[in-house]
mmCIF file of C-alpha atoms and ligand atoms in Angstrom:
data_model
loop_
_atom_site.group_PDB
_atom_site.id
_atom_site.type_symbol
_atom_site.label_atom_id
_atom_site.label_comp_id
_atom_site.label_asym_id
_atom_site.label_seq_id
_atom_site.Cartn_x
_atom_site.Cartn_y
_atom_site.Cartn_z
ATOM 1 C CA UNK B 22 22.353 -2.788 15.154
ATOM 2 C CA UNK B 23 19.882 -1.750 18.439
ATOM 3 C CA UNK B 24 19.693 2.535 18.415
ATOM 4 C CA UNK B 25 20.842 4.248 21.275
ATOM 5 C CA UNK B 26 17.944 7.163 21.777
ATOM 6 C CA UNK B 27 20.063 8.670 24.705
ATOM 7 C CA UNK B 28 23.042 9.738 23.604
ATOM 8 C CA UNK B 29 22.564 13.507 22.497
ATOM 9 C CA UNK B 30 24.560 14.863 19.774
ATOM 10 C CA UNK B 31 23.543 15.312 16.854
ATOM 11 C CA UNK B 32 22.950 12.040 15.016
ATOM 12 C CA UNK B 33 24.817 10.804 11.622
ATOM 13 C CA UNK B 34 21.121 10.242 10.034
ATOM 14 C CA UNK B 35 22.321 7.839 7.375
ATOM 15 C CA UNK B 36 18.995 6.601 5.821
ATOM 16 C CA UNK B 37 15.621 8.946 5.815
ATOM 17 C CA UNK B 38 11.723 7.845 4.871
ATOM 18 C CA UNK B 39 8.837 10.318 4.602
ATOM 19 C CA UNK B 40 5.538 7.888 4.529
ATOM 20 C CA UNK B 41 2.406 9.325 4.133
ATOM 21 C CA UNK B 42 -0.402 8.661 6.564
ATOM 22 C CA UNK B 43 -3.098 7.109 4.513
ATOM 23 C CA UNK B 44 -5.153 3.733 5.384
ATOM 24 C CA UNK B 45 -5.043 0.241 3.627
ATOM 25 C CA UNK B 46 -2.142 -0.243 2.834
ATOM 26 C CA UNK B 47 -2.177 -3.316 0.121
ATOM 27 C CA UNK B 48 0.952 -5.882 -0.231
ATOM 28 C CA UNK B 49 2.495 -3.655 -3.465
ATOM 29 C CA UNK B 50 2.434 -0.993 -1.097
ATOM 30 C CA UNK B 51 4.401 -3.598 1.518
ATOM 31 C CA UNK B 52 6.865 -4.609 -0.997
ATOM 32 C CA UNK B 53 7.255 -1.384 -2.754
ATOM 33 C CA UNK B 54 8.157 0.945 0.488
ATOM 34 C CA UNK B 55 8.697 -0.499 3.532
ATOM 35 C CA UNK B 56 10.381 -3.919 2.201
ATOM 36 C CA UNK B 57 13.386 -1.850 0.959
ATOM 37 C CA UNK B 58 13.786 0.124 4.359
ATOM 38 C CA UNK B 59 13.560 -3.491 6.326
ATOM 39 C CA UNK B 60 16.403 -4.487 3.965
ATOM 40 C CA UNK B 61 18.551 -1.262 5.163
ATOM 41 C CA UNK B 62 17.522 -1.975 8.763
ATOM 42 C CA UNK B 63 19.116 -4.904 7.804
ATOM 43 C CA UNK B 64 22.345 -4.006 6.734
ATOM 44 C CA UNK B 65 23.008 -2.417 10.324
ATOM 45 C CA UNK B 66 21.784 1.227 9.209
ATOM 46 C CA UNK B 67 19.738 2.701 11.760
ATOM 47 C CA UNK B 68 16.847 4.799 9.613
ATOM 48 C CA UNK B 69 14.751 7.003 10.288
ATOM 49 C CA UNK B 70 11.169 6.884 9.354
ATOM 50 C CA UNK B 71 8.818 9.882 9.813
ATOM 51 C CA UNK B 72 5.118 10.116 8.965
ATOM 52 C CA UNK B 73 4.498 12.951 6.905
ATOM 53 C CA UNK B 74 1.220 14.153 8.422
ATOM 54 C CA UNK B 75 1.684 18.040 7.272
ATOM 55 C CA UNK B 76 2.333 16.718 3.876
ATOM 56 C CA UNK B 77 -0.776 14.633 3.992
ATOM 57 C CA UNK B 78 -2.867 17.821 4.826
ATOM 58 C CA UNK B 79 -1.829 19.344 1.020
ATOM 59 C CA UNK B 80 -5.219 17.268 0.071
ATOM 60 C CA UNK B 81 -7.289 16.368 3.260
ATOM 61 C CA UNK B 82 -8.678 17.728 5.828
ATOM 62 C CA UNK B 83 -6.544 17.416 9.104
ATOM 63 C CA UNK B 84 -9.304 15.867 11.260
ATOM 64 C CA UNK B 85 -9.226 13.329 8.821
ATOM 65 C CA UNK B 86 -5.125 12.550 8.902
ATOM 66 C CA UNK B 87 -5.108 11.907 12.831
ATOM 67 C CA UNK B 88 -6.623 8.814 12.460
ATOM 68 C CA UNK B 89 -4.481 7.324 10.180
ATOM 69 C CA UNK B 90 -0.924 7.928 11.744
ATOM 70 C CA UNK B 91 -1.755 5.462 14.262
ATOM 71 C CA UNK B 92 -2.800 3.146 11.750
ATOM 72 C CA UNK B 93 0.137 3.452 9.770
ATOM 73 C CA UNK B 94 3.002 2.975 12.779
ATOM 74 C CA UNK B 95 1.000 -0.154 13.816
ATOM 75 C CA UNK B 96 1.374 -1.554 10.130
ATOM 76 C CA UNK B 97 5.219 -0.332 9.910
ATOM 77 C CA UNK B 98 6.056 -2.069 12.964
ATOM 78 C CA UNK B 99 4.008 -5.028 12.202
ATOM 79 C CA UNK B 100 5.888 -5.204 8.986
ATOM 80 C CA UNK B 101 9.011 -5.258 10.392
ATOM 81 C CA UNK B 102 10.198 -1.982 10.950
ATOM 82 C CA UNK B 103 11.837 -1.878 14.286
ATOM 83 C CA UNK B 104 11.126 0.405 17.096
ATOM 84 C CA UNK B 105 14.557 -0.245 18.615
ATOM 85 C CA UNK B 106 16.502 0.080 15.552
ATOM 86 C CA UNK B 107 14.602 2.786 13.712
ATOM 87 C CA UNK B 108 13.652 6.444 15.103
ATOM 88 C CA UNK B 109 10.159 6.917 13.731
ATOM 89 C CA UNK B 110 9.046 10.068 14.682
ATOM 90 C CA UNK B 111 5.926 12.530 13.688
ATOM 91 C CA UNK B 112 6.456 15.081 11.040
ATOM 92 C CA UNK B 113 4.268 17.471 13.245
ATOM 93 C CA UNK B 114 6.140 17.034 16.141
ATOM 94 C CA UNK B 115 9.257 19.462 14.793
ATOM 95 C CA UNK B 116 5.909 21.287 12.808
ATOM 96 C CA UNK B 117 7.441 24.341 14.386
ATOM 97 C CA UNK B 118 11.252 23.313 13.384
ATOM 98 C CA UNK B 119 10.571 22.314 9.836
ATOM 99 C CA UNK B 120 8.061 25.232 8.666
ATOM 100 C CA UNK B 121 10.563 27.230 10.101
ATOM 101 C CA UNK B 122 13.499 25.630 7.364
ATOM 102 C CA UNK B 123 10.723 25.532 4.583
ATOM 103 C CA UNK B 124 10.266 28.935 5.289
ATOM 104 C CA UNK B 125 14.106 29.883 4.792
ATOM 105 C CA UNK B 126 14.652 27.347 2.026
ATOM 106 C CA UNK B 127 11.718 29.207 -0.066
ATOM 107 C CA UNK B 128 13.353 31.889 -0.810
ATOM 108 C CA UNK B 129 15.991 30.068 -2.527
ATOM 109 C CA UNK B 130 13.819 29.297 -5.102
ATOM 110 C CA UNK B 131 11.335 30.962 -7.872
ATOM 111 C CA UNK B 132 7.667 30.322 -8.207
ATOM 112 C CA UNK B 133 8.455 29.718 -12.047
ATOM 113 C CA UNK B 134 11.044 26.779 -11.027
ATOM 114 C CA UNK B 135 8.350 25.352 -8.404
ATOM 115 C CA UNK B 136 6.080 25.394 -11.079
ATOM 116 C CA UNK B 137 7.785 23.224 -13.657
ATOM 117 C CA UNK B 138 8.457 20.770 -10.956
ATOM 118 C CA UNK B 139 7.597 17.435 -12.746
ATOM 119 C CA UNK B 140 5.083 16.358 -10.319
ATOM 120 C CA UNK B 141 3.659 19.452 -9.956
ATOM 121 C CA UNK B 142 2.784 19.884 -13.883
ATOM 122 C CA UNK B 143 1.947 16.516 -13.714
ATOM 123 C CA UNK B 144 -0.873 17.307 -11.569
ATOM 124 C CA UNK B 145 -2.114 20.683 -12.957
ATOM 125 C CA UNK B 146 -2.413 18.364 -16.528
ATOM 126 C CA UNK B 147 -4.634 15.854 -14.650
ATOM 127 C CA UNK B 148 -6.054 16.125 -11.613
ATOM 128 C CA UNK B 149 -6.096 19.926 -10.171
ATOM 129 C CA UNK B 150 -5.812 23.439 -11.637
ATOM 130 C CA UNK B 151 -4.178 26.357 -10.194
ATOM 131 C CA UNK B 152 -7.307 28.039 -9.543
ATOM 132 C CA UNK B 153 -8.475 25.395 -7.242
ATOM 133 C CA UNK B 154 -5.135 23.872 -5.575
ATOM 134 C CA UNK B 155 -3.941 25.268 -2.390
ATOM 135 C CA UNK B 156 -0.325 26.592 -1.930
ATOM 136 C CA UNK B 157 0.499 23.572 -0.260
ATOM 137 C CA UNK B 158 0.682 21.107 -3.518
ATOM 138 C CA UNK B 159 3.172 24.342 -4.245
ATOM 139 C CA UNK B 160 4.787 24.705 -1.611
ATOM 140 C CA UNK B 161 5.264 20.547 -1.559
ATOM 141 C CA UNK B 162 8.957 19.934 -2.799
ATOM 142 C CA UNK B 163 10.475 22.364 -0.405
ATOM 143 C CA UNK B 164 8.455 21.137 3.113
ATOM 144 C CA UNK B 165 9.972 17.896 1.963
ATOM 145 C CA UNK B 166 13.289 19.045 1.275
ATOM 146 C CA UNK B 167 13.194 21.044 4.602
ATOM 147 C CA UNK B 168 12.398 17.449 5.911
ATOM 148 C CA UNK B 169 15.570 15.887 4.433
ATOM 149 C CA UNK B 170 17.699 19.129 5.128
ATOM 150 C CA UNK B 171 16.965 19.487 9.144
ATOM 151 C CA UNK B 172 17.895 16.032 9.604
ATOM 152 C CA UNK B 173 21.104 16.280 7.110
ATOM 153 C CA UNK B 174 19.760 12.716 5.789
ATOM 154 C CA UNK B 175 22.811 11.628 3.320
ATOM 155 C CA UNK B 176 20.627 8.778 1.518
ATOM 156 C CA UNK B 177 16.864 9.134 0.744
ATOM 157 C CA UNK B 178 14.931 6.147 -0.300
ATOM 158 C CA UNK B 179 12.413 7.142 -2.541
ATOM 159 C CA UNK B 180 9.954 6.058 -5.661
ATOM 160 C CA UNK B 181 10.627 7.598 -9.150
ATOM 161 C CA UNK B 182 7.706 9.857 -8.334
ATOM 162 C CA UNK B 183 9.875 11.065 -5.642
ATOM 163 C CA UNK B 184 13.078 11.845 -7.643
ATOM 164 C CA UNK B 185 12.067 15.331 -8.770
ATOM 165 C CA UNK B 186 11.751 16.551 -5.173
ATOM 166 C CA UNK B 187 14.948 14.950 -3.844
ATOM 167 C CA UNK B 188 15.712 17.219 -7.049
ATOM 168 C CA UNK B 189 14.717 20.140 -5.243
ATOM 169 C CA UNK B 190 15.955 19.262 -2.254
ATOM 170 C CA UNK B 191 19.860 19.145 -3.694
ATOM 171 C CA UNK B 192 18.984 22.288 -5.388
ATOM 172 C CA UNK B 193 18.001 23.926 -2.351
ATOM 173 C CA UNK B 194 21.226 22.722 -0.556
ATOM 174 C CA UNK B 195 23.395 23.847 -3.428
ATOM 175 C CA UNK B 196 22.171 26.970 -2.942
ATOM 176 C CA UNK B 197 21.739 27.399 0.733
ATOM 177 C CA UNK B 198 25.853 26.399 0.826
ATOM 178 C CA UNK B 199 26.761 28.301 -1.691
ATOM 179 C CA UNK B 200 25.473 31.674 -0.045
ATOM 180 C CA UNK B 201 25.595 30.806 3.933
ATOM 181 C CA UNK B 202 28.051 28.280 4.007
ATOM 182 C CA UNK B 203 28.367 24.968 3.918
ATOM 183 C CA UNK B 204 25.410 23.645 6.169
ATOM 184 C CA UNK B 205 24.034 20.816 4.664
ATOM 185 C CA UNK B 206 24.613 17.798 3.163
ATOM 186 C CA UNK B 207 23.903 17.256 -0.268
ATOM 187 C CA UNK B 208 21.373 14.428 0.085
ATOM 188 C CA UNK B 209 21.392 11.398 -2.532
ATOM 189 C CA UNK B 210 18.102 9.699 -3.705
ATOM 190 C CA UNK B 211 18.509 6.123 -3.010
ATOM 191 C CA UNK B 212 16.104 5.098 -5.850
ATOM 192 C CA UNK B 213 13.925 2.325 -5.196
ATOM 193 C CA UNK B 214 13.394 0.165 -7.923
ATOM 194 C CA UNK B 215 9.766 -0.014 -8.979
ATOM 195 C CA UNK B 216 7.934 -3.898 -9.183
ATOM 196 C CA UNK B 217 5.632 -4.376 -11.583
ATOM 197 C CA UNK B 218 2.855 -5.637 -9.043
ATOM 198 C CA UNK B 219 -0.282 -5.521 -11.152
ATOM 199 C CA UNK B 220 -3.823 -5.755 -9.965
ATOM 200 C CA UNK B 221 -5.169 -9.116 -10.266
ATOM 201 C CA UNK B 222 -8.623 -7.678 -11.835
ATOM 202 C CA UNK B 223 -8.541 -5.507 -14.634
ATOM 203 C CA UNK B 224 -6.545 -3.647 -16.386
ATOM 204 C CA UNK B 225 -3.147 -1.556 -14.219
ATOM 205 C CA UNK B 226 -1.245 -1.525 -11.189
ATOM 206 C CA UNK B 227 -2.541 -3.193 -7.497
ATOM 207 C CA UNK B 228 -3.564 -0.357 -6.136
ATOM 208 C CA UNK B 229 -6.435 0.905 -3.497
ATOM 209 C CA UNK B 230 -8.027 2.804 -6.190
ATOM 210 C CA UNK B 231 -9.346 -0.635 -7.926
ATOM 211 C CA UNK B 232 -9.843 -2.543 -4.670
ATOM 212 C CA UNK B 233 -11.088 -5.594 -6.216
ATOM 213 C CA UNK B 234 -7.799 -6.355 -7.393
ATOM 214 C CA UNK B 235 -5.593 -4.967 -4.485
ATOM 215 C CA UNK B 236 -4.766 -7.892 -1.663
ATOM 216 C CA UNK B 237 -4.913 -5.952 1.456
ATOM 217 C CA UNK B 238 -2.653 -6.327 5.019
ATOM 218 C CA UNK B 239 -6.764 -6.448 6.668
ATOM 219 C CA UNK B 240 -7.965 -9.008 4.297
ATOM 220 C CA UNK B 241 -9.483 -11.900 6.071
ATOM 221 C CA UNK B 242 -7.845 -15.265 4.735
ATOM 222 C CA UNK B 243 -10.877 -16.204 2.479
ATOM 223 C CA UNK B 244 -11.258 -12.573 0.715
ATOM 224 C CA UNK B 245 -7.707 -13.447 -0.016
ATOM 225 C CA UNK B 246 -8.565 -17.190 -2.028
ATOM 226 C CA UNK B 247 -11.470 -15.592 -3.475
ATOM 227 C CA UNK B 248 -8.999 -13.171 -4.998
ATOM 228 C CA UNK B 249 -6.353 -14.950 -6.199
ATOM 229 C CA UNK B 250 -8.802 -17.774 -7.794
ATOM 230 C CA UNK B 251 -10.945 -15.152 -9.500
ATOM 231 C CA UNK B 252 -7.093 -13.942 -10.924
ATOM 232 C CA UNK B 253 -6.551 -14.112 -14.485
ATOM 233 C CA UNK B 254 -2.738 -16.181 -15.258
ATOM 234 C CA UNK B 255 -2.206 -17.488 -18.860
ATOM 235 C CA UNK B 256 -2.680 -20.361 -20.657
ATOM 236 C CA UNK B 257 -0.034 -23.015 -20.534
ATOM 237 C CA UNK B 258 3.093 -22.562 -21.761
ATOM 238 C CA UNK B 259 2.582 -18.749 -21.802
ATOM 239 C CA UNK B 260 4.425 -16.353 -19.378
ATOM 240 C CA UNK B 261 2.492 -12.641 -20.144
ATOM 241 C CA UNK B 262 2.473 -9.287 -17.867
ATOM 242 C CA UNK B 263 0.110 -10.684 -15.087
ATOM 243 C CA UNK B 264 1.485 -14.179 -14.468
ATOM 244 C CA UNK B 265 4.908 -12.307 -14.124
ATOM 245 C CA UNK B 266 3.723 -10.140 -11.763
ATOM 246 C CA UNK B 267 1.766 -13.296 -9.451
ATOM 247 C CA UNK B 268 5.806 -14.763 -8.918
ATOM 248 C CA UNK B 269 7.004 -12.108 -8.539
ATOM 249 C CA UNK B 270 4.516 -11.732 -5.713
ATOM 250 C CA UNK B 271 4.655 -15.097 -4.822
ATOM 251 C CA UNK B 272 8.862 -14.675 -4.939
ATOM 252 C CA UNK B 273 8.983 -11.977 -2.793
ATOM 253 C CA UNK B 274 6.757 -13.543 0.140
ATOM 254 C CA UNK B 275 7.511 -16.662 0.057
ATOM 255 C CA UNK B 276 9.536 -17.734 3.619
ATOM 256 C CA UNK B 277 12.167 -19.911 2.262
ATOM 257 C CA UNK B 278 13.815 -21.413 -0.318
ATOM 258 C CA UNK B 279 12.058 -24.599 -0.277
ATOM 259 C CA UNK B 280 9.037 -22.141 -1.339
ATOM 260 C CA UNK B 281 11.080 -20.560 -4.012
ATOM 261 C CA UNK B 282 12.009 -24.089 -5.553
ATOM 262 C CA UNK B 283 8.249 -24.627 -5.448
ATOM 263 C CA UNK B 284 7.769 -21.517 -7.633
ATOM 264 C CA UNK B 285 10.180 -22.169 -9.611
ATOM 265 C CA UNK B 286 9.304 -25.666 -10.575
ATOM 266 C CA UNK B 287 5.878 -25.074 -11.067
ATOM 267 C CA UNK B 288 6.931 -22.454 -13.927
ATOM 268 C CA UNK B 289 9.089 -24.770 -15.577
ATOM 269 C CA UNK B 290 6.318 -27.580 -16.118
ATOM 270 C CA UNK B 291 3.958 -24.227 -17.005
ATOM 271 C CA UNK B 292 6.754 -23.137 -19.613
ATOM 272 C CA UNK B 293 6.967 -27.050 -20.823
ATOM 273 C CA UNK B 294 3.008 -26.705 -21.767
ATOM 274 C CA UNK B 295 2.274 -28.136 -18.465
ATOM 275 C CA UNK B 296 -1.797 -27.328 -16.866
ATOM 276 C CA UNK B 297 -0.403 -26.426 -13.707
ATOM 277 C CA UNK B 298 -2.256 -23.092 -12.960
ATOM 278 C CA UNK B 299 -4.448 -24.382 -10.532
ATOM 279 C CA UNK B 300 -1.363 -25.654 -8.684
ATOM 280 C CA UNK B 301 0.140 -22.505 -9.419
ATOM 281 C CA UNK B 302 -2.349 -20.225 -7.967
ATOM 282 C CA UNK B 303 -3.171 -22.861 -4.543
ATOM 283 C CA UNK B 304 0.387 -22.470 -3.405
ATOM 284 C CA UNK B 305 -0.074 -18.184 -4.449
ATOM 285 C CA UNK B 306 -2.745 -18.575 -1.735
ATOM 286 C CA UNK B 307 -0.719 -20.136 0.421
ATOM 287 C CA UNK B 308 2.269 -17.832 0.456
ATOM 288 C CA UNK B 309 0.284 -14.657 0.860
ATOM 289 C CA UNK B 310 -2.167 -16.049 3.853
ATOM 290 C CA UNK B 311 0.924 -17.192 5.785
ATOM 291 C CA UNK B 312 2.267 -13.628 4.993
ATOM 292 C CA UNK B 313 -0.763 -11.621 6.087
ATOM 293 C CA UNK B 314 -1.210 -13.967 9.078
ATOM 294 C CA UNK B 315 1.916 -13.282 10.457
ATOM 295 C CA UNK B 316 1.639 -9.794 9.721
ATOM 296 C CA UNK B 317 -2.017 -9.426 11.693
ATOM 297 C CA UNK B 318 -1.089 -11.372 14.674
ATOM 298 C CA UNK B 319 1.930 -9.370 15.021
ATOM 299 C CA UNK B 320 -0.781 -5.758 14.202
ATOM 300 C CA UNK B 321 -2.739 -7.085 17.052
ATOM 301 C CA UNK B 322 -0.550 -7.821 19.131
ATOM 302 C CA UNK B 323 1.002 -4.325 18.580
ATOM 303 C CA UNK B 324 -2.251 -2.518 19.264
ATOM 304 C CA UNK B 325 -3.130 -4.043 22.414
ATOM 305 C CA UNK B 326 -1.543 -1.644 24.492
ATOM 306 C CA UNK B 327 -3.107 1.698 23.446
ATOM 307 C CA UNK B 328 0.308 3.488 24.051
ATOM 308 C CA UNK B 329 2.512 1.516 23.236
ATOM 309 C CA UNK B 330 2.554 3.325 19.594
ATOM 310 C CA UNK B 331 2.468 6.725 21.615
ATOM 311 C CA UNK B 332 5.440 6.053 23.445
ATOM 312 C CA UNK B 333 7.401 5.017 19.999
ATOM 313 C CA UNK B 334 6.526 8.262 18.620
ATOM 314 C CA UNK B 335 7.292 10.160 21.435
ATOM 315 C CA UNK B 336 10.614 8.332 21.900
ATOM 316 C CA UNK B 337 11.363 9.730 17.709
ATOM 317 C CA UNK B 338 10.177 12.710 18.946
ATOM 318 C CA UNK B 339 12.782 13.509 21.429
ATOM 319 C CA UNK B 340 15.436 12.840 18.421
ATOM 320 C CA UNK B 341 13.879 14.058 15.805
ATOM 321 C CA UNK B 342 13.745 17.788 18.139
ATOM 322 C CA UNK B 343 17.204 17.640 19.284
ATOM 323 C CA UNK B 344 18.376 17.200 15.877
ATOM 324 C CA UNK B 345 16.064 19.455 14.223
ATOM 325 C CA UNK B 346 16.812 22.292 16.345
ATOM 326 C CA UNK B 347 20.602 22.131 16.370
ATOM 327 C CA UNK B 348 20.106 22.359 11.986
ATOM 328 C CA UNK B 349 18.090 24.928 13.310
ATOM 329 C CA UNK B 350 20.542 26.783 15.435
ATOM 330 C CA UNK B 351 23.561 26.568 12.782
ATOM 331 C CA UNK B 352 20.834 28.003 9.914
ATOM 332 C CA UNK B 353 20.013 30.877 12.015
ATOM 333 C CA UNK B 354 23.214 31.600 13.201
ATOM 334 C CA UNK B 355 24.173 31.546 9.103
ATOM 335 C CA UNK B 356 21.406 33.745 8.308
ATOM 336 C CA UNK B 357 22.644 36.196 11.188
ATOM 337 C CA UNK B 358 18.334 35.499 12.287
ATOM 338 C CA UNK B 359 19.118 35.324 15.604
HETATM 339 N N1 LIG U 426 6.571 12.823 -0.313
HETATM 340 C C1 LIG U 426 6.639 11.421 -0.160
HETATM 341 C C2 LIG U 426 5.884 10.723 -0.390
HETATM 342 O O1 LIG U 426 4.726 11.154 -0.919
HETATM 343 C C3 LIG U 426 6.632 11.596 1.481
HETATM 344 C C4 LIG U 426 7.617 12.252 2.185
HETATM 345 C C5 LIG U 426 7.492 13.771 2.214
HETATM 346 C C6 LIG U 426 9.532 12.083 2.250
HETATM 347 N N2 LIG U 426 8.693 14.005 3.278
HETATM 348 C C7 LIG U 426 9.650 12.785 2.452
HETATM 349 C C8 LIG U 426 9.558 10.527 1.571
HETATM 350 C C9 LIG U 426 10.823 13.276 3.385
HETATM 351 C C10 LIG U 426 10.986 11.406 1.703
HETATM 352 C C11 LIG U 426 11.483 12.021 2.476
HETATM 353 O O2 LIG U 426 5.381 9.246 -0.902
#
């Protein structure tokens, strides 16, 4: 459904999601985070997608975050997020509004509760220390709650790692409503099932931290072929985790039913002990290359005009600002802080 950017009273926001502006997306990022939004969009819902640049400065230098904003928007549009259907905005374009709401919300959760949020506990166990981690890490879920509540979003598609933050959002919304009146709808997490896309090389999931085993959206056709050719598969008749992951990639990126049938036929032959892994890899290479070629062409088209992304973000900021101000007015009224 084409979105009417000119209507002006508060929009009913069904689905909202935030994306971290980090560069170098992989096909695992596409399948895990972008494809679900495109699916929602194809169901006639106009999703709100915003670039969470204020969240990104938790552990990055602000100057380094700027460069990725345009990159990630171009990537998302080239992957199929339709700027006529989705509202795309930059979080810092409503920085004043969203951080003001975060300030009001933060009064309703204790320091002890924030320290118990599983994502933070995990981080403090693994790669951050309370002595050196900055306070944005502690406030991360409160800012995320402000993103969601300022839009009065009903559903938030997130991966498993973000579920705890949605719980904090729900808690804050309930506490605020109880004390000051029913302002916020209680948002629901729309849990995206996590796909097991493994690294093509070595252990673990496909991720940019292990670039040799990851297929990047920017990889050349030759690089893709090389990476897939070097990937391990499985002995005849055996289905292992790695092969399952390859099959998943092939099926999810396949263009049509004919290609999916071809995959099924090859895997059937493999299960019956035939040596068909070479053929499977050829097909996988072809599928991934076609997907990337398509993406790269669209992306080149999009970035040809440098003001295009800018104009999309401007259009989105206008809607986001109107909505945010409306919510903030209601909140300030309820708080008698005007
Ligand atoms: N924390 C999310 C992530 O790391 C990004 C994010 C920020 C977000 N604010 C949000 C996601 C609000 C959904 C809703 O992926």
